[in-house]
Amino acid sequence: MYTQALNTSDGDDRAVEDAARAAEFQARIDQDERIEPNDWMPAAYRKTLTRQISQHAHSEIVGMLPEGNWITRAPSLRRKAALLAKVQDECGHGLYLYAAAETLGTSREELVDAMLAGKAKYSSIFNYPTLTWADIGTIGWLVDGAAIMNQIPLCRCSYGPYARAMIRVCKEESFHQRQGFEIMVTLCRGTAEQKAMAQNALDRWWWPVLMMFGPPDQASQHGDTSTRWKIKRFSNDELRQKFVDATVPQAQFLGLTIPDPGMKQNENGNWEYSPIDWEEFKQVLAGNGPCNRDRLAARRKAHEEGAWVREAAMAYAEKRKSRQLAQAAE
Ligand code: BYC
């Protein structure tokens, strides 16, 4: 009886302490202070950030596949060099992001294993195929354009390591967006066949790109808490609208038609788009998109084939550590 009473009072004390810490934490967030890895944070903040940052990292890594598919088929040496550099940048982004996620206490191995097991998500957009060279232009223009729209506000995210990683990522994404748009300009100023190829790519990518921003606000599970914690600065729908408004004039400049006959500009200047097919989004997230199986199979194969690199790096690190310990003991 006595022990139970003692435990209850211990439990009450801990709850009061946790509530005080949570209030202090929220006050820091409200004052736009950055949260750093060794700071106290609510378990749910750690969990949602680990989820978002690792999903983001997986997206960068899986995102190398649709474009990597065109490195050997780029139409000129200049295009090949630019595409190669872009794909390498995506790999770098994945690595910074895994490093940022690891500061929250989950190892890179665990994060990668969750993706390979199909338990962790990556962006829906990378489950669509790249059928022509115009798809490479469209990915740079629209997919990187959407990524920038989503990621610029993440440079002000409350979690320091994520925010800092995003600064460099966004600079590189801007270069990617420009190279994609330039491919589109070249195709649209080229032959009728090239222009048709550009239009066809826009027709196939437009709706999946709008889905990149996530479910509509009323269906977003994490939106409210992530906004309260200043992980997200804008909602999914707000960013989607900003993207549409920025992209319509670019499509007009290219002389391309957005595949949404119902789209119209309202009195505030915003382009209102037709309803998105959220059933398609759900299917892609459930693993039933056009390329989900291929993407996971390609990542699993690459992971298995890279095992010797990880083993060699570990063996080298261990050898170096024991040499340093021996030197310190001398
Ligand atoms: N695809 O509550 P919600 C790139 C999931 S890569 C798949 O609104 P949140 C690039 C969501 O995870 C672009 N899943 O979530 C690379 C959640 O499921 P869980 C990647 C999606 O987190 C190479 C559920 O749906 N960018 O830049 O508040 C070449 C409910 O959603 C998607 C990032 O990852 C989706 N599209 O908002 C070129 C940016 N949308 O976790 C470019 C960072 C939603 O409960 N991430 N889900 O199982 C974010 O900003 C946010 O996580 C999201 C979603 C806006 C994506």
Tab-separated table of C-alpha atoms and ligand atoms in Angstrom:
chain	number	residue	atom	x	y	z
A	1	MET	CA	0.000	0.000	0.000
A	2	TYR	CA	2.708	2.391	1.106
A	3	THR	CA	4.920	1.621	-1.965
A	4	GLN	CA	1.970	2.134	-4.291
A	5	ALA	CA	1.217	5.515	-2.720
A	6	LEU	CA	4.856	6.455	-3.045
A	7	ASN	CA	4.904	5.392	-6.731
A	8	THR	CA	1.753	7.347	-7.483
A	9	SER	CA	3.207	10.435	-5.932
A	10	ASP	CA	6.474	9.864	-7.876
A	11	GLY	CA	4.398	9.489	-11.033
A	12	ASP	CA	2.485	12.691	-10.272
A	13	ASP	CA	5.733	14.564	-9.686
A	14	ARG	CA	7.113	13.307	-12.999
A	15	ALA	CA	3.943	14.331	-14.857
A	16	VAL	CA	4.147	17.829	-13.346
A	17	GLU	CA	7.832	18.041	-14.270
A	18	ASP	CA	7.154	16.850	-17.847
A	19	ALA	CA	4.309	19.338	-18.257
A	20	ALA	CA	6.598	22.137	-17.062
A	21	ARG	CA	9.325	21.051	-19.481
A	22	ALA	CA	6.834	20.809	-22.348
A	23	ALA	CA	5.600	24.342	-21.584
A	24	GLU	CA	9.187	25.611	-21.467
A	25	PHE	CA	9.918	23.825	-24.745
A	26	GLN	CA	6.870	25.379	-26.427
A	27	ALA	CA	7.909	28.812	-25.128
A	28	ARG	CA	11.326	28.363	-26.771
A	29	ILE	CA	9.636	27.394	-30.040
A	30	ASP	CA	7.285	30.386	-29.813
A	31	GLN	CA	10.302	32.662	-29.427
A	32	ASP	CA	11.843	31.130	-32.572
A	33	GLU	CA	14.714	29.550	-30.655
A	34	ARG	CA	16.437	26.647	-32.370
A	35	ILE	CA	16.255	23.241	-30.716
A	36	GLU	CA	19.585	21.395	-30.775
A	37	PRO	CA	20.263	17.640	-30.375
A	38	ASN	CA	21.236	17.744	-26.685
A	39	ASP	CA	18.282	19.915	-25.655
A	40	TRP	CA	15.287	18.383	-23.920
A	41	MET	CA	12.421	17.751	-26.357
A	42	PRO	CA	9.069	15.960	-26.107
A	43	ALA	CA	9.227	12.359	-27.288
A	44	ALA	CA	6.576	13.130	-29.925
A	45	TYR	CA	8.696	15.980	-31.354
A	46	ARG	CA	11.672	13.630	-31.659
A	47	LYS	CA	9.490	10.966	-33.249
A	48	THR	CA	7.799	13.172	-35.836
A	49	LEU	CA	11.087	14.800	-36.824
A	50	THR	CA	12.813	11.430	-37.177
A	51	ARG	CA	9.886	10.352	-39.356
A	52	GLN	CA	9.916	13.442	-41.567
A	53	ILE	CA	13.692	13.823	-41.917
A	54	SER	CA	14.230	10.137	-42.646
A	55	GLN	CA	11.381	10.094	-45.196
A	56	HIS	CA	12.967	13.113	-46.775
A	57	ALA	CA	16.362	11.345	-46.883
A	58	HIS	CA	14.798	8.228	-48.416
A	59	SER	CA	13.120	10.432	-51.053
A	60	GLU	CA	16.444	11.914	-52.069
A	61	ILE	CA	18.013	8.468	-52.374
A	62	VAL	CA	15.095	6.817	-54.209
A	63	GLY	CA	14.791	10.040	-56.260
A	64	MET	CA	18.138	9.237	-57.862
A	65	LEU	CA	16.610	6.240	-59.669
A	66	PRO	CA	14.194	7.812	-62.204
A	67	GLU	CA	16.836	10.304	-63.339
A	68	GLY	CA	19.799	7.933	-63.072
A	69	ASN	CA	17.931	5.935	-65.683
A	70	TRP	CA	18.711	8.699	-68.244
A	71	ILE	CA	22.402	9.388	-67.540
A	72	THR	CA	23.558	7.067	-70.309
A	73	ARG	CA	20.921	8.419	-72.707
A	74	ALA	CA	21.341	12.186	-72.186
A	75	PRO	CA	21.363	13.875	-75.621
A	76	SER	CA	24.776	15.598	-75.291
A	77	LEU	CA	27.906	15.563	-73.163
A	78	ARG	CA	26.841	18.849	-71.521
A	79	ARG	CA	23.423	17.430	-70.606
A	80	LYS	CA	25.036	14.253	-69.310
A	81	ALA	CA	27.478	16.196	-67.092
A	82	ALA	CA	24.670	18.348	-65.651
A	83	LEU	CA	22.416	15.339	-64.990
A	84	LEU	CA	25.248	13.373	-63.417
A	85	ALA	CA	26.025	16.307	-61.104
A	86	LYS	CA	22.339	16.629	-60.183
A	87	VAL	CA	21.971	12.950	-59.326
A	88	GLN	CA	25.147	13.116	-57.225
A	89	ASP	CA	23.720	16.159	-55.427
A	90	GLU	CA	20.589	14.150	-54.542
A	91	CYS	CA	22.805	11.490	-53.011
A	92	GLY	CA	24.587	14.178	-50.978
A	93	HIS	CA	21.223	15.524	-49.777
A	94	GLY	CA	20.240	12.047	-48.643
A	95	LEU	CA	23.460	11.767	-46.664
A	96	TYR	CA	23.135	15.157	-44.917
A	97	LEU	CA	19.551	14.284	-44.064
A	98	TYR	CA	20.429	10.864	-42.642
A	99	ALA	CA	23.099	12.608	-40.553
A	100	ALA	CA	20.504	15.147	-39.329
A	101	ALA	CA	18.053	12.336	-38.481
A	102	GLU	CA	20.761	10.422	-36.608
A	103	THR	CA	21.213	13.368	-34.208
A	104	LEU	CA	17.751	12.441	-32.887
A	105	GLY	CA	19.023	9.069	-31.728
A	106	THR	CA	18.117	6.513	-34.430
A	107	SER	CA	20.994	4.986	-36.364
A	108	ARG	CA	21.294	5.257	-40.128
A	109	GLU	CA	21.142	1.447	-40.389
A	110	GLU	CA	17.763	1.388	-38.646
A	111	LEU	CA	16.431	4.192	-40.826
A	112	VAL	CA	17.606	2.581	-44.061
A	113	ASP	CA	16.365	-0.854	-42.989
A	114	ALA	CA	12.883	0.596	-42.370
A	115	MET	CA	12.823	1.953	-45.921
A	116	LEU	CA	14.106	-1.279	-47.461
A	117	ALA	CA	11.509	-3.249	-45.500
A	118	GLY	CA	8.802	-1.016	-46.995
A	119	LYS	CA	7.892	0.347	-43.534
A	120	ALA	CA	9.146	3.923	-44.013
A	121	LYS	CA	7.765	6.124	-46.758
A	122	TYR	CA	9.515	8.110	-49.480
A	123	SER	CA	7.940	10.686	-51.766
A	124	SER	CA	5.094	9.343	-53.910
A	125	ILE	CA	6.507	11.160	-56.949
A	126	PHE	CA	9.378	8.734	-57.414
A	127	ASN	CA	7.010	5.876	-58.145
A	128	TYR	CA	6.334	7.199	-61.648
A	129	PRO	CA	8.431	6.224	-64.682
A	130	THR	CA	10.697	8.480	-66.772
A	131	LEU	CA	9.668	7.568	-70.316
A	132	THR	CA	11.372	10.255	-72.425
A	133	TRP	CA	14.117	12.884	-72.159
A	134	ALA	CA	11.391	15.490	-71.609
A	135	ASP	CA	10.632	13.748	-68.301
A	136	ILE	CA	14.089	14.766	-67.103
A	137	GLY	CA	13.319	18.397	-67.947
A	138	THR	CA	9.924	18.117	-66.271
A	139	ILE	CA	11.350	16.562	-63.102
A	140	GLY	CA	13.858	19.414	-62.768
A	141	TRP	CA	11.254	22.052	-63.537
A	142	LEU	CA	8.303	20.703	-61.546
A	143	VAL	CA	9.557	18.111	-59.036
A	144	ASP	CA	12.528	20.206	-57.959
A	145	GLY	CA	10.314	23.307	-58.195
A	146	ALA	CA	7.832	21.687	-55.792
A	147	ALA	CA	10.690	20.524	-53.562
A	148	ILE	CA	12.042	24.094	-53.322
A	149	MET	CA	8.604	25.476	-52.472
A	150	ASN	CA	8.289	22.902	-49.686
A	151	GLN	CA	11.883	23.124	-48.485
A	152	ILE	CA	12.627	26.868	-48.359
A	153	PRO	CA	10.393	27.190	-45.251
A	154	LEU	CA	12.182	24.150	-43.770
A	155	CYS	CA	15.362	26.301	-43.611
A	156	ARG	CA	13.518	28.004	-40.697
A	157	CYS	CA	12.440	24.725	-39.095
A	158	SER	CA	12.749	24.719	-35.301
A	159	TYR	CA	15.215	21.804	-35.276
A	160	GLY	CA	18.734	23.145	-35.887
A	161	PRO	CA	20.409	20.252	-37.755
A	162	TYR	CA	17.468	19.897	-40.181
A	163	ALA	CA	17.218	23.640	-40.815
A	164	ARG	CA	20.954	23.927	-41.493
A	165	ALA	CA	20.973	20.925	-43.841
A	166	MET	CA	18.108	22.484	-45.803
A	167	ILE	CA	20.059	25.661	-46.585
A	168	ARG	CA	22.571	23.842	-48.744
A	169	VAL	CA	19.953	21.476	-50.134
A	170	CYS	CA	17.822	24.421	-51.299
A	171	LYS	CA	20.768	26.100	-53.028
A	172	GLU	CA	21.426	22.939	-54.985
A	173	GLU	CA	17.732	22.384	-55.730
A	174	SER	CA	17.613	25.854	-57.313
A	175	PHE	CA	20.335	24.801	-59.750
A	176	HIS	CA	18.362	21.613	-60.480
A	177	GLN	CA	15.194	23.551	-61.150
A	178	ARG	CA	17.033	25.855	-63.571
A	179	GLN	CA	18.610	22.981	-65.473
A	180	GLY	CA	15.193	21.315	-65.804
A	181	PHE	CA	13.506	24.499	-66.970
A	182	GLU	CA	16.298	25.070	-69.483
A	183	ILE	CA	15.739	21.590	-70.937
A	184	MET	CA	12.044	22.467	-71.279
A	185	VAL	CA	12.844	25.811	-72.965
A	186	THR	CA	15.084	24.000	-75.470
A	187	LEU	CA	12.444	21.366	-76.226
A	188	CYS	CA	9.652	23.919	-76.520
A	189	ARG	CA	11.694	26.026	-78.939
A	190	GLY	CA	12.680	22.923	-80.922
A	191	THR	CA	10.766	20.839	-83.450
A	192	ALA	CA	7.032	20.127	-83.219
A	193	GLU	CA	7.949	16.614	-82.103
A	194	GLN	CA	10.129	17.936	-79.261
A	195	LYS	CA	7.394	20.310	-78.129
A	196	ALA	CA	4.866	17.461	-78.175
A	197	MET	CA	7.263	15.414	-76.058
A	198	ALA	CA	7.447	18.281	-73.534
A	199	GLN	CA	3.649	18.583	-73.441
A	200	ASN	CA	3.257	14.844	-72.979
A	201	ALA	CA	5.666	14.882	-70.038
A	202	LEU	CA	3.786	17.796	-68.420
A	203	ASP	CA	0.503	15.911	-68.925
A	204	ARG	CA	1.830	12.869	-67.064
A	205	TRP	CA	3.693	14.654	-64.238
A	206	TRP	CA	1.353	17.537	-63.361
A	207	TRP	CA	-1.084	15.745	-61.061
A	208	PRO	CA	1.515	13.526	-59.316
A	209	VAL	CA	3.566	16.697	-58.632
A	210	LEU	CA	0.575	18.338	-56.927
A	211	MET	CA	0.317	15.212	-54.746
A	212	MET	CA	3.921	15.696	-53.564
A	213	PHE	CA	2.684	18.357	-51.115
A	214	GLY	CA	0.773	15.719	-49.186
A	215	PRO	CA	-2.924	15.171	-48.417
A	216	PRO	CA	-5.329	18.116	-48.207
A	217	ASP	CA	-5.111	20.007	-44.916
A	218	GLN	CA	-8.240	18.455	-43.450
A	219	ALA	CA	-6.733	14.975	-43.974
A	220	SER	CA	-3.168	15.824	-42.862
A	221	GLN	CA	-2.383	13.781	-39.732
A	222	HIS	CA	0.726	15.626	-38.600
A	223	GLY	CA	0.016	19.111	-39.960
A	224	ASP	CA	-1.292	20.761	-36.780
A	225	THR	CA	1.382	19.503	-34.394
A	226	SER	CA	4.164	20.132	-36.896
A	227	THR	CA	2.903	23.707	-37.317
A	228	ARG	CA	2.697	24.231	-33.552
A	229	TRP	CA	6.294	23.045	-33.236
A	230	LYS	CA	7.378	25.153	-36.220
A	231	ILE	CA	8.601	22.153	-38.134
A	232	LYS	CA	6.165	23.164	-40.861
A	233	ARG	CA	5.664	26.871	-41.510
A	234	PHE	CA	2.937	26.439	-44.131
A	235	SER	CA	0.248	23.815	-44.569
A	236	ASN	CA	0.208	21.279	-47.436
A	237	ASP	CA	-2.561	23.185	-49.270
A	238	GLU	CA	-0.877	26.564	-48.810
A	239	LEU	CA	2.353	25.299	-50.361
A	240	ARG	CA	0.481	23.531	-53.161
A	241	GLN	CA	-1.304	26.791	-54.020
A	242	LYS	CA	1.951	28.788	-53.954
A	243	PHE	CA	3.477	26.236	-56.305
A	244	VAL	CA	0.547	26.332	-58.743
A	245	ASP	CA	0.581	30.147	-58.781
A	246	ALA	CA	4.323	30.205	-59.497
A	247	THR	CA	4.154	27.500	-62.162
A	248	VAL	CA	1.249	28.647	-64.342
A	249	PRO	CA	3.179	31.657	-65.778
A	250	GLN	CA	6.173	29.390	-66.422
A	251	ALA	CA	3.992	26.972	-68.409
A	252	GLN	CA	2.561	29.945	-70.317
A	253	PHE	CA	6.089	31.149	-71.089
A	254	LEU	CA	6.919	27.694	-72.449
A	255	GLY	CA	3.715	27.636	-74.507
A	256	LEU	CA	2.575	24.464	-72.731
A	257	THR	CA	-0.936	23.683	-71.497
A	258	ILE	CA	-1.498	22.545	-67.924
A	259	PRO	CA	-3.670	19.417	-68.168
A	260	ASP	CA	-6.511	20.919	-66.139
A	261	PRO	CA	-9.181	22.471	-68.369
A	262	GLY	CA	-11.144	23.551	-65.292
A	263	MET	CA	-8.316	25.712	-63.933
A	264	LYS	CA	-9.156	29.385	-63.511
A	265	GLN	CA	-7.676	32.463	-61.872
A	266	ASN	CA	-9.748	33.954	-59.062
A	267	GLU	CA	-10.069	37.614	-58.093
A	268	ASN	CA	-7.084	37.292	-55.688
A	269	GLY	CA	-4.888	36.180	-58.574
A	270	ASN	CA	-4.672	32.563	-57.346
A	271	TRP	CA	-5.049	29.769	-59.879
A	272	GLU	CA	-7.834	27.447	-58.727
A	273	TYR	CA	-7.197	23.881	-59.800
A	274	SER	CA	-9.643	20.989	-60.212
A	275	PRO	CA	-10.002	18.283	-57.524
A	276	ILE	CA	-6.988	16.014	-57.124
A	277	ASP	CA	-7.455	12.250	-57.456
A	278	TRP	CA	-6.570	11.311	-53.868
A	279	GLU	CA	-7.400	7.688	-54.564
A	280	GLU	CA	-4.381	7.527	-56.884
A	281	PHE	CA	-2.224	9.057	-54.109
A	282	LYS	CA	-3.489	6.455	-51.616
A	283	GLN	CA	-2.723	3.646	-54.037
A	284	VAL	CA	0.824	4.918	-54.618
A	285	LEU	CA	1.392	5.202	-50.849
A	286	ALA	CA	0.042	1.676	-50.423
A	287	GLY	CA	2.758	0.388	-52.765
A	288	ASN	CA	0.616	0.117	-55.886
A	289	GLY	CA	2.064	2.933	-58.002
A	290	PRO	CA	3.539	2.198	-61.441
A	291	CYS	CA	7.129	1.762	-60.142
A	292	ASN	CA	6.919	1.064	-56.366
A	293	ARG	CA	8.119	-2.525	-56.679
A	294	ASP	CA	10.938	-1.647	-59.102
A	295	ARG	CA	12.175	1.191	-56.908
A	296	LEU	CA	12.349	-0.919	-53.755
A	297	ALA	CA	13.931	-3.820	-55.643
A	298	ALA	CA	16.592	-1.474	-57.079
A	299	ARG	CA	17.383	-0.031	-53.623
A	300	ARG	CA	17.553	-3.499	-52.029
A	301	LYS	CA	19.919	-4.708	-54.763
A	302	ALA	CA	22.144	-1.624	-54.404
A	303	HIS	CA	22.187	-2.088	-50.619
A	304	GLU	CA	23.199	-5.744	-50.891
A	305	GLU	CA	25.843	-4.988	-53.487
A	306	GLY	CA	27.244	-2.200	-51.314
A	307	ALA	CA	27.667	-4.450	-48.251
A	308	TRP	CA	31.394	-4.881	-48.905
A	309	VAL	CA	31.887	-1.089	-48.905
A	310	ARG	CA	30.234	-0.780	-45.494
A	311	GLU	CA	32.243	-3.712	-44.137
A	312	ALA	CA	35.514	-2.263	-45.473
A	313	ALA	CA	34.722	1.163	-44.002
A	314	MET	CA	33.906	-0.387	-40.603
A	315	ALA	CA	37.075	-2.508	-40.635
A	316	TYR	CA	39.145	0.578	-41.483
A	317	ALA	CA	37.449	2.646	-38.751
A	318	GLU	CA	38.052	-0.090	-36.154
A	319	LYS	CA	41.697	-0.485	-37.171
A	320	ARG	CA	42.240	3.255	-36.988
A	321	LYS	CA	40.603	3.432	-33.580
A	322	SER	CA	42.770	0.642	-32.140
A	323	ARG	CA	45.898	2.313	-33.592
A	324	GLN	CA	44.899	5.598	-31.934
A	325	LEU	CA	44.263	3.830	-28.599
A	326	ALA	CA	47.677	2.094	-28.810
A	327	GLN	CA	49.376	5.430	-29.573
A	328	ALA	CA	47.588	7.106	-26.653
A	329	ALA	CA	48.778	4.315	-24.311
A	330	GLU	CA	52.462	4.733	-25.345
B	1	BYC	N1	4.590	10.941	-50.581
B	1	BYC	O1	0.145	14.330	-42.110
B	1	BYC	P1	0.768	14.561	-43.416
B	1	BYC	C1	13.057	15.934	-53.310
B	1	BYC	C2	2.488	10.872	-45.934
B	1	BYC	S1	12.254	14.736	-52.488
B	1	BYC	C3	4.637	9.974	-49.644
B	1	BYC	O2	0.359	15.775	-44.173
B	1	BYC	P2	3.411	15.651	-43.000
B	1	BYC	C4	13.747	15.567	-54.557
B	1	BYC	C5	3.097	11.435	-44.670
B	1	BYC	O3	4.450	11.059	-44.560
B	1	BYC	C6	10.812	15.444	-51.848
B	1	BYC	N2	4.058	10.098	-48.439
B	1	BYC	O4	2.366	14.489	-43.229
B	1	BYC	C7	14.613	14.473	-54.568
B	1	BYC	C8	2.199	10.833	-43.625
B	1	BYC	O5	2.499	9.451	-43.446
B	1	BYC	P3	3.240	8.883	-42.102
B	1	BYC	C9	10.641	14.958	-50.458
B	1	BYC	C10	3.440	11.265	-48.175
B	1	BYC	O6	4.701	15.002	-42.671
B	1	BYC	C11	15.228	14.066	-55.766
B	1	BYC	C12	0.838	10.861	-44.302
B	1	BYC	O7	1.090	10.896	-45.698
B	1	BYC	N3	10.440	16.106	-49.623
B	1	BYC	O8	13.031	16.982	-52.840
B	1	BYC	O9	2.891	16.677	-42.058
B	1	BYC	C13	14.965	14.777	-56.947
B	1	BYC	C14	-0.009	12.054	-43.904
B	1	BYC	O10	0.552	13.289	-44.366
B	1	BYC	C15	3.387	12.318	-49.087
B	1	BYC	C16	10.208	15.960	-48.313
B	1	BYC	O11	10.165	14.875	-47.787
B	1	BYC	C17	3.991	12.116	-50.337
B	1	BYC	N4	3.964	13.049	-51.303
B	1	BYC	O12	3.489	16.348	-44.438
B	1	BYC	C18	14.125	15.877	-56.908
B	1	BYC	C19	10.053	17.268	-47.581
B	1	BYC	N5	2.713	13.326	-48.528
B	1	BYC	O13	4.576	9.571	-42.028
B	1	BYC	C20	13.523	16.282	-55.725
B	1	BYC	C21	9.865	17.080	-46.109
B	1	BYC	C22	2.340	12.928	-47.313
B	1	BYC	O14	2.375	9.236	-40.931
B	1	BYC	N6	8.576	16.544	-45.779
B	1	BYC	N7	2.748	11.686	-47.097
B	1	BYC	O15	3.370	7.416	-42.335
B	1	BYC	C23	7.468	17.310	-45.617
B	1	BYC	O16	7.478	18.527	-45.799
B	1	BYC	C24	6.228	16.613	-45.118
B	1	BYC	O17	6.610	15.386	-44.538
B	1	BYC	C25	5.150	16.382	-46.215
B	1	BYC	C26	3.956	15.654	-45.571
B	1	BYC	C27	4.672	17.728	-46.769
B	1	BYC	C28	5.696	15.521	-47.346
